[in-house]
């Protein structure tokens, strides 16, 4: 076990992590103005355009490919009124807030708080939030839910959980373990309040763009999903629906089994849910990795893996992405027909992710078993 | 936003000039020999169409140019990308229809774009316009072909000047009605220049397509691997469940 005086480090860690993210935002603005390859993500322009429509009294869904909650566009209206980097500043604040929530959760769970630096000093979330992706808002909401559950502030937990499901669908997979802790009324209210308000304001198009589009989405363009090529080849065939359903089954089975086997440990269950959801989803892009990476710092202190083993798994994860990215680059930017290789790489990445999850499950010790070991 | 509501092709007109009647109608066209060269750059799904227009030294300074592109459904131009680039590149684009950025080729249709140089002063000579285009996914191929050809027509060059009311003596050129500017608030009579192209052949590119003949192998392999991973994970979860 490590002996550590984290107080001084915390005074340095949070400001440093914020300043680094701020520097990336400034650099991103420079790169966008002066270089051909832009730093800012395309999604950020979609959010800003949607916010502009709101300032003109129109629906954010007038912006093609805006498939998010209207709340996000409303939140980013200062992009139009104040400065276009407002959204990025909001995202990096939420990113650092996520680090703070991780720190608080680790304190409550009595585990090594320095692990929060794995998020705060991690270049992946730094890059994602400074490029203008809104994933950090969601990670803050999910971590806030877990923190409120931990301290039994159930009304706040319900509100934050409902808001997180409203922002993105995937946290709905946490419904079973969370529902066991909330009253039925609070649970239902949490999931319906925000969507009801948006439905009144924007009607059917809100339901379609925010929820139904993602539920029925069949993106045939190349992505990390192991199902990508199968769905592309069968998109117009009579087997399309049946195969879509078959693709959904492993995801559903794993979500149910993980809820059943690990529900006493909510943080670990949520991590497993998210990792399984992303790995077995019909569409998978690198932004989705942030969904489970934000929960990984809560799991790491409970792992009995050695540093060497942990680094080995990390390298394996990166290697899996690199093996996919190579043929994907040659397809998209060089025009080679690498569909078959991308398919193989997608399956290989799924096998790697499954192996990593098996290792995490096998080496995870919950708080109860750690306390039991100490007592013995 | 930028929609063309009407596009009319007008033949030769026999009308008298308005005003004093002592102006030679569009005299500058007689000696004008504009040329247009188009090339396709980059590879893969993201390309650039680079059009260079040379109006010729005899062209009056107030002549404005309009480039009309007719795009096949195999590619698309992103209106939002173009809007962000137009300030840097000195031209504006008008679309004749809404563009879906995500649909595959067989679910979309052809479209046209109108490119207006946005300089306040004379049209640059030569005028260079670079348009980013993106390939769409196509239906898988079942005949063993791994690429699908995409042919892009060369753009039309239209000219306009305030002093010229081009109703007669335009051979071989013709008159077309088209928006005056990218704001699409009024229609002007433009002169369509015949055969300005220096390109000997139209532009073409090849986009990769999926191999439909492997659908059984791909589907079986995908479902088997995902099932195996699912079973292994379930086994691990049940073996190490919290008690």
Coordinates of C-alpha atoms in Angstrom, one line a residue:
Chain A
X1 CA 0.0 0.0 0.0
X2 CA 1.2 3.6 -0.7
X3 CA 1.8 6.2 2.0
X4 CA 1.0 9.6 0.7
X5 CA 0.2 13.1 1.8
X6 CA -2.3 14.0 -0.9
X7 CA -3.4 17.4 0.5
X8 CA -0.5 19.4 -1.0
X9 CA -0.8 17.5 -4.3
X10 CA -4.5 18.3 -4.5
X11 CA -3.8 22.0 -4.3
X12 CA -1.5 21.6 -7.3
X13 CA -3.3 18.9 -9.2
X14 CA -6.6 20.6 -9.9
X15 CA -5.2 24.0 -10.9
X16 CA -2.6 22.4 -13.1
X17 CA -5.1 20.1 -14.8
X18 CA -7.3 23.1 -15.5
X19 CA -4.5 25.3 -16.8
X20 CA -3.3 22.5 -19.2
X21 CA -6.8 22.1 -20.6
X22 CA -7.1 25.9 -21.0
X23 CA -3.8 26.0 -22.8
X24 CA -5.1 23.3 -25.2
X25 CA -8.2 25.4 -25.9
X26 CA -6.0 28.4 -26.7
X27 CA -3.7 26.3 -28.9
X28 CA -6.7 24.8 -30.6
X29 CA -7.9 28.3 -31.6
X30 CA -4.4 29.0 -33.0
X31 CA -4.4 25.7 -35.0
X32 CA -7.9 26.3 -36.4
X33 CA -6.8 29.7 -37.7
X34 CA -3.5 28.8 -39.1
X35 CA -3.4 25.2 -40.2
X36 CA -5.2 23.0 -42.7
X37 CA -6.0 20.3 -40.2
X38 CA -8.3 21.7 -37.6
X39 CA -8.1 21.1 -33.9
X40 CA -11.8 21.6 -33.1
X41 CA -14.1 18.6 -33.5
X42 CA -16.8 18.8 -36.1
X43 CA -19.4 18.2 -33.4
X44 CA -18.5 21.5 -31.8
X45 CA -19.5 23.3 -34.9
X46 CA -22.8 21.3 -34.9
X47 CA -23.5 22.4 -31.3
X48 CA -22.7 26.0 -32.1
X49 CA -24.9 26.1 -35.2
X50 CA -27.7 24.6 -33.2
X51 CA -27.2 27.2 -30.5
X52 CA -27.4 29.9 -33.2
X53 CA -30.7 28.6 -34.4
X54 CA -32.0 28.9 -30.8
X55 CA -30.8 32.5 -30.6
X56 CA -32.8 33.2 -33.8
X57 CA -35.9 31.7 -32.2
X58 CA -35.8 28.5 -34.2
X59 CA -35.4 24.8 -33.4
X60 CA -31.9 23.5 -32.9
X61 CA -33.0 20.5 -35.0
X62 CA -32.9 22.8 -38.0
X63 CA -29.2 22.0 -37.9
X64 CA -28.6 18.9 -39.9
X65 CA -26.9 16.1 -37.8
X66 CA -27.8 17.7 -34.5
X67 CA -29.0 14.6 -32.6
X68 CA -28.7 15.7 -29.0
X69 CA -30.8 17.2 -26.3
X70 CA -32.0 20.8 -26.9
X71 CA -30.6 21.5 -23.4
X72 CA -27.1 21.3 -24.8
X73 CA -27.8 23.9 -27.5
X74 CA -29.4 26.1 -24.9
X75 CA -26.3 25.8 -22.7
X76 CA -24.1 26.9 -25.6
X77 CA -26.1 30.0 -26.6
X78 CA -23.3 32.1 -25.0
X79 CA -21.2 30.7 -27.9
X80 CA -23.2 33.2 -30.0
X81 CA -23.8 36.0 -27.5
X82 CA -20.3 36.0 -25.8
X83 CA -17.5 34.0 -27.4
X84 CA -17.4 30.9 -29.6
X85 CA -15.0 29.2 -27.1
X86 CA -17.6 29.4 -24.2
X87 CA -18.6 25.8 -24.9
X88 CA -15.0 24.5 -24.7
X89 CA -14.5 26.4 -21.4
X90 CA -17.7 24.8 -20.1
X91 CA -16.5 21.3 -21.2
X92 CA -13.0 21.7 -19.6
X93 CA -14.6 22.9 -16.3
X94 CA -16.9 19.8 -16.4
X95 CA -13.8 17.7 -17.1
X96 CA -12.0 19.0 -14.0
X97 CA -15.2 18.7 -12.0
X98 CA -15.4 15.0 -13.1
X99 CA -11.9 14.7 -11.6
X100 CA -13.1 16.3 -8.4
X101 CA -16.0 13.9 -8.2
X102 CA -13.7 10.9 -8.8
X103 CA -11.5 12.3 -5.9
X104 CA -14.5 12.6 -3.6
X105 CA -15.7 9.1 -4.4
X106 CA -12.3 7.6 -3.8
X107 CA -12.2 9.4 -0.4
X108 CA -15.6 7.9 0.5
X109 CA -14.5 4.5 -0.6
X110 CA -11.4 4.8 1.4
X111 CA -9.1 4.2 -1.5
X112 CA -6.0 5.9 -2.9
X113 CA -7.1 9.4 -3.9
X114 CA -4.1 10.0 -6.1
X115 CA -5.8 7.7 -8.7
X116 CA -7.9 10.7 -9.6
X117 CA -4.8 12.0 -11.4
X118 CA -5.3 9.2 -13.9
X119 CA -8.3 11.3 -15.1
X120 CA -7.0 14.8 -14.4
X121 CA -3.7 14.3 -16.1
X122 CA -4.9 11.9 -18.8
X123 CA -4.3 13.4 -22.3
X124 CA -7.4 11.6 -23.7
X125 CA -10.1 13.5 -21.7
X126 CA -7.9 16.6 -22.0
X127 CA -8.0 16.3 -25.8
X128 CA -11.6 15.4 -26.0
X129 CA -12.9 18.3 -23.9
X130 CA -10.6 20.9 -25.3
X131 CA -11.6 19.9 -28.9
X132 CA -15.2 20.7 -28.0
X133 CA -16.8 17.3 -27.3
X134 CA -19.5 17.4 -24.7
X135 CA -18.7 14.0 -23.1
X136 CA -17.4 15.7 -19.9
X137 CA -20.9 17.0 -19.1
X138 CA -22.1 13.5 -19.1
X139 CA -19.2 12.0 -17.1
X140 CA -19.8 14.8 -14.5
X141 CA -23.5 13.9 -14.3
X142 CA -22.8 10.1 -14.0
X143 CA -20.1 10.6 -11.4
X144 CA -22.4 13.1 -9.5
X145 CA -25.1 10.4 -9.5
X146 CA -22.7 7.8 -8.0
X147 CA -21.5 10.3 -5.4
X148 CA -25.0 11.2 -4.3
X149 CA -25.9 7.5 -4.1
X150 CA -22.8 6.9 -2.0
X151 CA -23.8 9.6 0.5
X152 CA -27.5 8.6 0.3
X153 CA -28.6 12.0 -1.1
X154 CA -31.2 10.1 -3.2
X155 CA -33.2 13.1 -4.4
X156 CA -30.1 14.6 -5.9
X157 CA -29.0 11.2 -7.2
X158 CA -32.4 10.8 -9.0
X159 CA -32.2 14.3 -10.5
X160 CA -28.7 13.8 -11.8
X161 CA -29.4 10.4 -13.1
X162 CA -32.4 11.5 -15.0
X163 CA -30.5 14.4 -16.5
X164 CA -27.6 12.1 -17.6
X165 CA -30.1 9.7 -19.3
X166 CA -31.7 12.7 -21.0
X167 CA -28.3 13.9 -22.3
X168 CA -27.3 10.4 -23.6
X169 CA -29.2 7.1 -23.7
X170 CA -26.5 4.8 -22.4
X171 CA -26.8 5.5 -18.7
X172 CA -30.2 3.9 -18.9
X173 CA -28.4 0.6 -18.6
X174 CA -27.6 1.6 -15.0
X175 CA -31.4 1.6 -14.3
X176 CA -31.6 -1.8 -12.7
X177 CA -29.0 -1.3 -10.0
X178 CA -29.9 2.3 -9.4
X179 CA -33.7 1.5 -9.3
X180 CA -33.0 -0.9 -6.4
X181 CA -31.7 2.1 -4.4
X182 CA -34.3 4.8 -5.3
X183 CA -38.0 4.9 -4.5
X184 CA -40.2 4.1 -7.6
X185 CA -41.6 7.6 -7.6
X186 CA -38.3 9.3 -7.5
X187 CA -36.9 6.9 -10.1
X188 CA -39.7 7.6 -12.6
X189 CA -39.7 11.3 -12.0
X190 CA -36.0 11.5 -12.6
X191 CA -36.3 9.9 -16.0
X192 CA -39.3 11.8 -17.2
X193 CA -39.0 15.4 -16.0
X194 CA -36.4 16.8 -18.5
X195 CA -37.7 14.8 -21.5
X196 CA -41.3 16.0 -20.8
X197 CA -40.3 19.6 -20.8
X198 CA -38.3 19.2 -24.1
X199 CA -41.2 17.4 -25.6
X200 CA -43.6 20.2 -24.8
X201 CA -41.2 22.8 -26.4
X202 CA -39.9 20.9 -29.5
X203 CA -42.4 18.1 -30.1
X204 CA -41.9 14.9 -32.0
X205 CA -38.6 16.0 -33.6
X206 CA -37.0 16.1 -30.1
X207 CA -38.0 12.5 -29.4
X208 CA -36.7 11.3 -32.8
X209 CA -33.4 13.2 -32.9
X210 CA -32.5 12.7 -29.2
X211 CA -33.7 9.1 -28.6
X212 CA -35.2 7.1 -31.5
X213 CA -32.5 8.0 -33.9
X214 CA -29.9 6.5 -31.6
X215 CA -32.0 3.4 -30.8
X216 CA -32.6 2.6 -34.5
X217 CA -29.3 3.9 -35.8
X218 CA -27.7 1.8 -38.4
X219 CA -24.5 3.6 -39.3
X220 CA -23.0 1.7 -42.2
X221 CA -19.9 3.8 -42.3
X222 CA -16.7 2.4 -40.8
X223 CA -16.3 2.5 -37.1
X224 CA -14.9 0.4 -34.2
X225 CA -18.0 -1.7 -33.9
X226 CA -17.5 -5.4 -34.7
X227 CA -20.9 -5.3 -36.4
X228 CA -20.0 -2.5 -38.8
X229 CA -19.2 -4.5 -41.9
X230 CA -22.1 -7.0 -41.4
X231 CA -24.6 -4.1 -41.1
X232 CA -23.1 -2.4 -44.2
X233 CA -23.4 -5.6 -46.3
X234 CA -26.9 -6.4 -45.1
X235 CA -28.3 -2.8 -44.9
X236 CA -30.8 -3.3 -47.7
X237 CA -31.4 -7.0 -47.3
X238 CA -34.4 -8.8 -45.8
X239 CA -32.1 -10.1 -43.0
X240 CA -31.3 -6.6 -41.8
X241 CA -33.8 -6.4 -39.0
X242 CA -33.1 -10.0 -37.7
X243 CA -29.4 -9.4 -37.7
X244 CA -29.9 -6.1 -35.9
X245 CA -31.8 -7.9 -33.2
X246 CA -29.1 -10.7 -33.1
X247 CA -26.5 -8.0 -32.6
X248 CA -28.4 -6.6 -29.7
X249 CA -28.7 -9.9 -27.8
X250 CA -25.1 -10.2 -26.5
X251 CA -25.3 -6.6 -25.2
X252 CA -28.5 -7.2 -23.4
X253 CA -27.4 -10.5 -21.9
X254 CA -24.2 -9.1 -20.6
X255 CA -26.0 -6.1 -19.1
X256 CA -28.4 -8.3 -17.2
X257 CA -25.7 -10.7 -16.0
X258 CA -23.4 -7.9 -14.8
X259 CA -26.3 -6.3 -12.9
X260 CA -27.1 -9.6 -11.3
X261 CA -23.6 -10.5 -10.3
X262 CA -22.2 -7.1 -9.2
X263 CA -25.1 -4.9 -8.2
X264 CA -23.9 -4.4 -4.6
X265 CA -21.0 -2.4 -5.9
X266 CA -22.7 0.3 -7.9
X267 CA -19.5 2.0 -9.3
X268 CA -18.1 -1.3 -10.6
X269 CA -21.5 -2.3 -12.1
X270 CA -21.8 1.0 -13.9
X271 CA -18.2 0.6 -15.2
X272 CA -19.0 -2.9 -16.5
X273 CA -22.3 -1.8 -18.0
X274 CA -20.6 1.0 -19.9
X275 CA -17.7 -1.0 -21.1
X276 CA -19.9 -3.8 -22.3
X277 CA -22.4 -1.4 -23.9
X278 CA -19.6 0.4 -25.8
X279 CA -17.7 -2.8 -26.9
X280 CA -20.8 -4.6 -28.1
X281 CA -22.7 -1.6 -29.6
X282 CA -23.6 -1.5 -33.3
X283 CA -21.8 1.8 -33.5
X284 CA -18.6 2.7 -31.7
X285 CA -16.4 5.8 -32.0
X286 CA -13.5 6.9 -29.9
X287 CA -15.6 9.4 -28.0
X288 CA -17.6 6.5 -26.5
X289 CA -14.4 5.3 -24.7
X290 CA -14.7 8.4 -22.4
X291 CA -17.9 7.0 -21.0
X292 CA -16.1 4.1 -19.2
X293 CA -12.7 5.7 -18.8
X294 CA -14.3 8.3 -16.5
X295 CA -15.4 5.4 -14.2
X296 CA -12.1 3.4 -14.4
X297 CA -10.4 5.5 -11.7
X298 CA -13.0 4.2 -9.3
X299 CA -12.2 0.6 -10.2
X300 CA -8.4 0.7 -10.3
X301 CA -7.8 0.9 -6.5
X302 CA -9.7 -2.4 -6.1
X303 CA -7.7 -4.3 -8.7
X304 CA -5.0 -6.7 -7.6
X305 CA -3.2 -6.4 -10.9
X306 CA 0.4 -5.4 -10.7
X307 CA 1.6 -2.2 -12.4
X308 CA 3.3 -4.3 -15.1
X309 CA 0.0 -6.2 -15.8
X310 CA -2.0 -3.0 -15.8
X311 CA 0.4 -1.3 -18.3
X312 CA 0.3 -4.5 -20.4
X313 CA -3.5 -4.3 -20.6
X314 CA -3.3 -0.6 -21.5
X315 CA -0.8 -1.2 -24.2
X316 CA -3.0 -4.0 -25.6
X317 CA -6.0 -1.6 -25.7
X318 CA -4.0 1.0 -27.6
X319 CA -2.6 -1.7 -29.9
X320 CA -6.2 -2.9 -30.7
X321 CA -7.1 0.7 -31.7
X322 CA -3.9 1.1 -33.8
X323 CA -4.6 -2.2 -35.7
X324 CA -8.1 -0.8 -36.6
X325 CA -7.0 2.8 -37.4
X326 CA -4.4 1.7 -40.0
X327 CA -6.8 0.1 -42.5
X328 CA -9.4 2.7 -41.7
X329 CA -7.0 5.5 -42.6
X330 CA -6.1 3.8 -45.9
X331 CA -9.8 3.4 -46.7
X332 CA -10.9 6.9 -45.9
X333 CA -7.9 9.0 -46.9
X334 CA -6.0 6.8 -49.5
X335 CA -9.0 5.1 -51.2
X336 CA -7.9 1.5 -50.8
X337 CA -10.5 -1.2 -50.4
X338 CA -9.7 -2.3 -46.8
X339 CA -13.2 -3.2 -45.7
X340 CA -12.3 -6.9 -44.9
X341 CA -9.2 -5.8 -42.9
X342 CA -11.3 -3.3 -41.0
X343 CA -13.8 -6.0 -40.2
X344 CA -11.0 -8.3 -38.9
X345 CA -9.6 -5.4 -36.9
X346 CA -13.0 -4.7 -35.4
X347 CA -13.4 -8.3 -34.2
X348 CA -9.8 -8.3 -32.9
X349 CA -10.6 -5.1 -30.9
X350 CA -13.7 -6.8 -29.4
X351 CA -11.6 -9.8 -28.4
X352 CA -9.0 -7.5 -26.8
X353 CA -11.7 -5.5 -24.9
X354 CA -13.3 -8.8 -23.7
X355 CA -9.9 -10.1 -22.5
X356 CA -9.3 -6.9 -20.6
X357 CA -12.7 -7.0 -19.0
X358 CA -12.1 -10.6 -18.0
X359 CA -8.9 -9.6 -16.3
X360 CA -10.5 -6.7 -14.5
X361 CA -13.4 -8.9 -13.3
X362 CA -11.0 -11.6 -12.2
X363 CA -8.7 -9.2 -10.3
X364 CA -11.4 -7.0 -8.7
X365 CA -11.8 -7.0 -5.0
X366 CA -14.9 -5.1 -3.7
X367 CA -14.8 -3.0 -0.5
X368 CA -16.5 -5.7 1.5
X369 CA -13.9 -8.4 0.5
X370 CA -11.1 -6.0 1.2
X371 CA -12.5 -5.2 4.6
X372 CA -13.0 -9.0 5.2
X373 CA -9.3 -9.6 4.3
X374 CA -8.1 -6.9 6.6
X375 CA -10.2 -8.3 9.5
X376 CA -8.8 -11.8 8.9
Chain B
X1 CA -31.2 29.1 -46.3
X2 CA -29.6 29.2 -49.7
X3 CA -32.1 27.7 -52.0
X4 CA -32.6 28.3 -55.7
X5 CA -36.3 28.4 -56.3
X6 CA -36.1 28.8 -60.1
X7 CA -33.6 28.1 -62.8
X8 CA -34.6 29.0 -66.3
X9 CA -32.7 28.2 -69.5
X10 CA -33.3 31.0 -72.1
X11 CA -32.6 30.7 -75.8
X12 CA -31.7 33.5 -78.2
X13 CA -33.9 36.6 -77.7
X14 CA -34.7 39.2 -80.4
X15 CA -35.3 42.3 -78.4
X16 CA -34.3 45.9 -78.9
X17 CA -31.9 47.4 -76.4
X18 CA -33.3 49.7 -73.8
X19 CA -32.0 53.2 -73.1
X20 CA -30.4 55.3 -75.8
X21 CA -29.9 52.3 -78.1
X22 CA -26.4 53.5 -79.1
X23 CA -24.6 50.8 -77.0
X24 CA -23.1 47.8 -78.9
X25 CA -24.6 44.8 -77.2
X26 CA -22.0 42.9 -75.2
X27 CA -19.2 43.8 -77.6
X28 CA -16.7 42.4 -75.2
X29 CA -17.9 38.9 -75.9
X30 CA -16.7 38.9 -79.4
X31 CA -13.0 38.8 -78.5
X32 CA -13.4 37.1 -75.2
X33 CA -11.7 33.7 -74.8
X34 CA -12.1 32.6 -71.2
X35 CA -10.7 29.3 -70.3
X36 CA -11.5 26.9 -67.5
X37 CA -9.4 24.1 -66.1
X38 CA -10.5 21.7 -63.4
X39 CA -8.5 19.1 -61.5
X40 CA -9.3 16.7 -58.7
X41 CA -6.9 16.5 -55.8
X42 CA -6.3 14.2 -52.8
X43 CA -7.4 10.6 -52.6
X44 CA -10.0 8.5 -50.8
X45 CA -13.4 9.8 -49.8
X46 CA -12.3 13.4 -49.2
X47 CA -11.3 15.3 -52.3
X48 CA -11.0 18.8 -53.6
X49 CA -12.2 20.1 -56.9
X50 CA -9.9 22.9 -58.0
X51 CA -11.2 25.1 -60.8
X52 CA -9.1 27.8 -62.4
X53 CA -10.8 30.3 -64.6
X54 CA -8.8 32.7 -66.8
X55 CA -11.0 35.4 -68.2
X56 CA -8.5 36.8 -70.7
X57 CA -6.8 40.2 -70.7
X58 CA -9.6 41.8 -72.9
X59 CA -12.2 41.2 -70.2
X60 CA -13.6 44.4 -68.7
X61 CA -13.0 44.9 -65.0
X62 CA -16.7 44.9 -64.0
X63 CA -17.4 41.4 -65.5
X64 CA -18.6 38.9 -62.8
X65 CA -18.2 35.1 -63.1
X66 CA -20.5 32.4 -61.9
X67 CA -19.5 28.7 -61.8
X68 CA -22.3 26.2 -62.0
X69 CA -21.5 22.6 -60.9
X70 CA -23.8 19.6 -61.3
X71 CA -22.8 16.9 -58.8
X72 CA -23.7 13.2 -59.0
X73 CA -25.4 11.6 -56.0
X74 CA -22.1 9.7 -55.4
X75 CA -20.6 12.7 -53.7
X76 CA -21.7 15.6 -51.5
X77 CA -20.6 19.0 -50.6
X78 CA -21.0 19.9 -46.9
X79 CA -22.9 23.3 -46.7
X80 CA -21.6 23.9 -43.2
X81 CA -18.0 23.3 -44.2
X82 CA -18.3 25.5 -47.2
X83 CA -19.9 28.3 -45.1
X84 CA -16.9 28.2 -42.7
X85 CA -14.4 28.2 -45.6
X86 CA -16.0 30.9 -47.8
X87 CA -14.6 33.7 -45.8
X88 CA -11.1 32.4 -46.2
X89 CA -11.4 31.4 -49.8
X90 CA -13.2 34.5 -51.2
X91 CA -16.3 32.8 -52.7
X92 CA -19.8 31.9 -51.7
X93 CA -21.9 28.9 -52.7
X94 CA -25.6 28.5 -53.3
X95 CA -27.2 25.0 -53.2
X96 CA -30.3 24.1 -55.2
X97 CA -31.5 21.6 -52.5
X98 CA -30.9 20.5 -48.9
X99 CA -28.0 18.1 -48.6
X100 CA -28.1 15.0 -46.4
X101 CA -24.7 14.4 -45.0
X102 CA -25.1 10.8 -43.9
X103 CA -27.2 8.9 -46.5
X104 CA -25.6 6.4 -48.9
X105 CA -25.5 7.2 -52.6
X106 CA -28.5 5.2 -53.7
X107 CA -30.8 7.0 -51.2
X108 CA -29.9 10.5 -52.4
X109 CA -30.0 12.4 -55.7
X110 CA -28.0 14.7 -57.9
X111 CA -27.7 18.4 -56.9
X112 CA -26.3 21.6 -58.2
X113 CA -24.2 24.4 -56.7
X114 CA -23.5 28.0 -57.8
X115 CA -20.2 29.5 -56.9
X116 CA -20.0 33.3 -56.7
X117 CA -16.7 35.0 -56.1
X118 CA -17.4 37.3 -53.1
X119 CA -14.8 40.0 -53.8
X120 CA -16.2 43.5 -53.8
X121 CA -13.9 44.6 -56.6
X122 CA -13.2 43.1 -60.0
X123 CA -13.3 39.3 -60.4
X124 CA -9.8 38.0 -59.8
X125 CA -8.1 36.9 -63.0
X126 CA -7.2 34.1 -62.9
X127 CA -10.0 33.0 -60.5
X128 CA -9.3 29.9 -58.5
X129 CA -12.0 28.0 -56.6
X130 CA -11.3 25.0 -54.4
X131 CA -14.3 23.0 -53.3
X132 CA -14.1 20.2 -50.8
X133 CA -16.2 17.2 -51.8
X134 CA -16.8 13.9 -49.9
X135 CA -17.6 10.5 -51.3
X136 CA -20.7 8.6 -50.1
X137 CA -20.9 5.0 -49.3
X138 CA -22.3 2.8 -52.0
X139 CA -24.3 -0.4 -52.1
X140 CA -22.1 -3.4 -51.8
X141 CA -21.0 -5.0 -55.0
X142 CA -22.0 -8.5 -55.9
X143 CA -20.1 -8.9 -59.1
X144 CA -16.6 -8.9 -57.7
X145 CA -15.9 -5.3 -58.3
X146 CA -14.1 -3.6 -55.4
X147 CA -14.5 0.0 -56.6
X148 CA -17.3 2.0 -58.2
X149 CA -16.6 4.8 -60.7
X150 CA -17.9 8.3 -60.1
X151 CA -17.9 10.8 -62.9
X152 CA -18.2 14.5 -62.2
X153 CA -19.2 16.9 -65.0
X154 CA -17.1 19.9 -65.7
X155 CA -18.6 23.1 -64.4
X156 CA -20.3 25.7 -66.6
X157 CA -18.9 29.2 -66.7
X158 CA -21.4 32.1 -66.8
X159 CA -20.4 35.8 -67.1
X160 CA -22.4 39.0 -66.4
X161 CA -21.8 42.7 -66.5
X162 CA -24.1 45.6 -65.7
X163 CA -23.4 47.3 -69.0
X164 CA -24.4 44.4 -71.1
X165 CA -27.9 43.4 -71.8
X166 CA -27.2 40.2 -73.7
X167 CA -30.1 39.6 -75.9
X168 CA -28.6 39.2 -79.3
X169 CA -25.5 38.2 -81.3
X170 CA -24.2 35.8 -78.8
X171 CA -23.2 32.9 -80.9
X172 CA -22.0 30.4 -79.9
X173 CA -22.8 31.5 -76.3
X174 CA -26.3 31.3 -74.8
X175 CA -28.2 33.3 -72.2
X176 CA -29.3 31.8 -68.9
X177 CA -31.3 33.2 -66.0
X178 CA -29.6 32.5 -62.6
X179 CA -29.3 34.2 -59.2
X180 CA -27.4 37.5 -59.3
X181 CA -25.6 36.7 -56.0
X182 CA -25.4 34.0 -53.4
X183 CA -28.1 35.7 -51.4
X184 CA -30.5 34.6 -54.1
X185 CA -32.8 37.6 -53.9
X186 CA -32.9 38.5 -57.6
X187 CA -32.4 36.8 -61.0
X188 CA -30.0 38.1 -63.6
X189 CA -29.4 37.1 -67.2
X190 CA -26.0 35.5 -67.5
X191 CA -24.0 34.5 -70.6
X192 CA -23.1 30.9 -70.6
X193 CA -19.7 30.5 -72.2
X194 CA -19.5 27.6 -74.7
X195 CA -16.6 25.2 -74.6
X196 CA -14.3 27.1 -72.3
X197 CA -12.8 23.9 -70.9
X198 CA -9.2 23.0 -71.4
X199 CA -9.9 19.6 -69.8
X200 CA -10.1 16.9 -72.4
X201 CA -12.1 14.4 -70.3
X202 CA -14.5 14.8 -67.4
X203 CA -13.3 14.2 -63.9
X204 CA -13.6 10.8 -62.4
X205 CA -12.7 9.0 -59.2
X206 CA -13.2 5.5 -57.8
X207 CA -14.7 4.8 -54.4
X208 CA -14.2 1.5 -52.6
X209 CA -17.3 -0.6 -52.1
X210 CA -18.1 -3.6 -49.8
X211 CA -17.9 -7.1 -51.2
X212 CA -21.5 -8.4 -51.1
X213 CA -20.5 -11.9 -52.0
X214 CA -18.8 -12.4 -48.6
X215 CA -22.0 -11.5 -46.7
X216 CA -22.4 -15.0 -45.3
X217 CA -18.8 -15.3 -44.1
X218 CA -18.9 -11.8 -42.6
X219 CA -22.3 -12.3 -40.8
X220 CA -21.4 -15.8 -39.5
X221 CA -17.9 -14.7 -38.4
X222 CA -19.3 -11.6 -36.7
X223 CA -22.0 -13.4 -34.8
X224 CA -19.8 -16.3 -33.8
X225 CA -17.0 -14.1 -32.4
X226 CA -19.5 -11.8 -30.5
X227 CA -21.2 -14.9 -29.1
X228 CA -18.0 -16.4 -27.9
X229 CA -16.9 -13.1 -26.3
X230 CA -20.4 -12.9 -24.7
X231 CA -20.1 -16.4 -23.3
X232 CA -16.6 -15.9 -21.9
X233 CA -17.6 -12.7 -20.2
X234 CA -20.7 -14.2 -18.7
X235 CA -18.7 -17.1 -17.4
X236 CA -16.2 -14.7 -15.8
X237 CA -18.9 -12.6 -14.2
X238 CA -20.7 -15.6 -12.8
X239 CA -17.5 -17.1 -11.5
X240 CA -16.4 -13.9 -9.7
X241 CA -19.7 -12.5 -8.7
X242 CA -19.9 -10.5 -5.5
X243 CA -21.3 -12.4 -2.6

